Amino acid sequence: MIDIKVKQNEENILKLLFSARINYNKASKLNNYLWLLSIITGIFSVTNYFDISSENNSIILLVLVIIGVILHYFIKQNIERGAETKKLIDETLFEFPTKFSSSNILKIKEGALKLQEKYPEEYERQIKNRGDSDARGVKDWYDPKETTNFNKTIFQCQKENIFWDKNLLNIYKKLLMSIVFILFVFLLFDLYNNSLNIVLFHIFGFFNFLSILVRDLHSIKTYFTCSIIMDEKVDILGKNNVINEIVVLKELQDKINERRSLLLIVPDFFHKINSKKLHKKWKSLLSFLLSF
């Protein structure tokens, strides 16, 4: 049995944590570009100065949409790499049997090494700082209070992942639902004032934007499906003398891994605003529970 609080700060784990963060950060930046591109393309398609009969303008719009599709692809690639790296980290820290082949593990570790070599200064900064530091880092990634019972320690680490995801997603969900409402009102207005051909052209102009909404709303649906199952596992693990405790822990971990791999990105500025607040809330919650 290993000490998770110590093991997580070893170089090989810190390197993987850094790699996961870089991949997720890249996906987040690409997603920001996709949002910007989608908004510009949509506005470009509905402006009064846009002539839908112009072949050049139609080609420009098509190119912008294709660029958006390419961005979607690279976002997916970075999320998958980040999720796989996080999965390997937890398998190592929690001493769960790995579901990766030797070649996949080697590929993940080589990818982490390349990122360390590519961003040496950023790597050094992040491994020296915690998530609640002014300069956010990856040191002390988990902060379990229970260290005498290994299964309880694992469970506390897993609950940290659950707490973060739910709070960030609730904020993002409100944003998406607001956008859906605005677009619905715009579509009704567009149908009332323009011909069907123009309306369809406008919809094509918002193709990338609509793709984001479909992608994220679908992921949110899957997220909450996973969350229902996860809540059931958490309730079971919160009881004393749990039968087959390690089995339930692994089942909970599977759902955590599934949620991590969803093509769902909370906008970067939301994460920065709420990151420190979430750390403080989590510490307050732990202090409250441990006071009993």
JSON list of C-alpha atoms in Angstrom, two decimals, residues 152 155-156 231-242 245:
[
{"chain": "A", "resi": 152, "resn": "LYS", "atom": "CA", "xyz": [-11.08, 5.56, 2.56]},
{"chain": "A", "resi": 155, "resn": "PHE", "atom": "CA", "xyz": [-12.71, 7.44, -1.74]},
{"chain": "A", "resi": 156, "resn": "GLN", "atom": "CA", "xyz": [-11.81, 10.94, -0.50]},
{"chain": "A", "resi": 231, "resn": "ASP", "atom": "CA", "xyz": [-24.17, 9.25, -6.44]},
{"chain": "A", "resi": 232, "resn": "GLU", "atom": "CA", "xyz": [-25.40, 5.72, -5.81]},
{"chain": "A", "resi": 233, "resn": "LYS", "atom": "CA", "xyz": [-21.82, 4.49, -5.43]},
{"chain": "A", "resi": 234, "resn": "VAL", "atom": "CA", "xyz": [-20.96, 7.40, -3.14]},
{"chain": "A", "resi": 235, "resn": "ASP", "atom": "CA", "xyz": [-23.95, 6.60, -0.91]},
{"chain": "A", "resi": 236, "resn": "ILE", "atom": "CA", "xyz": [-22.84, 2.98, -0.66]},
{"chain": "A", "resi": 237, "resn": "LEU", "atom": "CA", "xyz": [-19.24, 3.88, 0.12]},
{"chain": "A", "resi": 238, "resn": "GLY", "atom": "CA", "xyz": [-20.34, 6.39, 2.74]},
{"chain": "A", "resi": 239, "resn": "LYS", "atom": "CA", "xyz": [-21.71, 3.57, 4.90]},
{"chain": "A", "resi": 240, "resn": "ASN", "atom": "CA", "xyz": [-19.74, 1.47, 7.36]},
{"chain": "A", "resi": 241, "resn": "ASN", "atom": "CA", "xyz": [-18.67, -2.11, 6.64]},
{"chain": "A", "resi": 242, "resn": "VAL", "atom": "CA", "xyz": [-19.26, -1.94, 2.89]},
{"chain": "A", "resi": 245, "resn": "GLU", "atom": "CA", "xyz": [-15.67, -2.02, -1.04]}
]
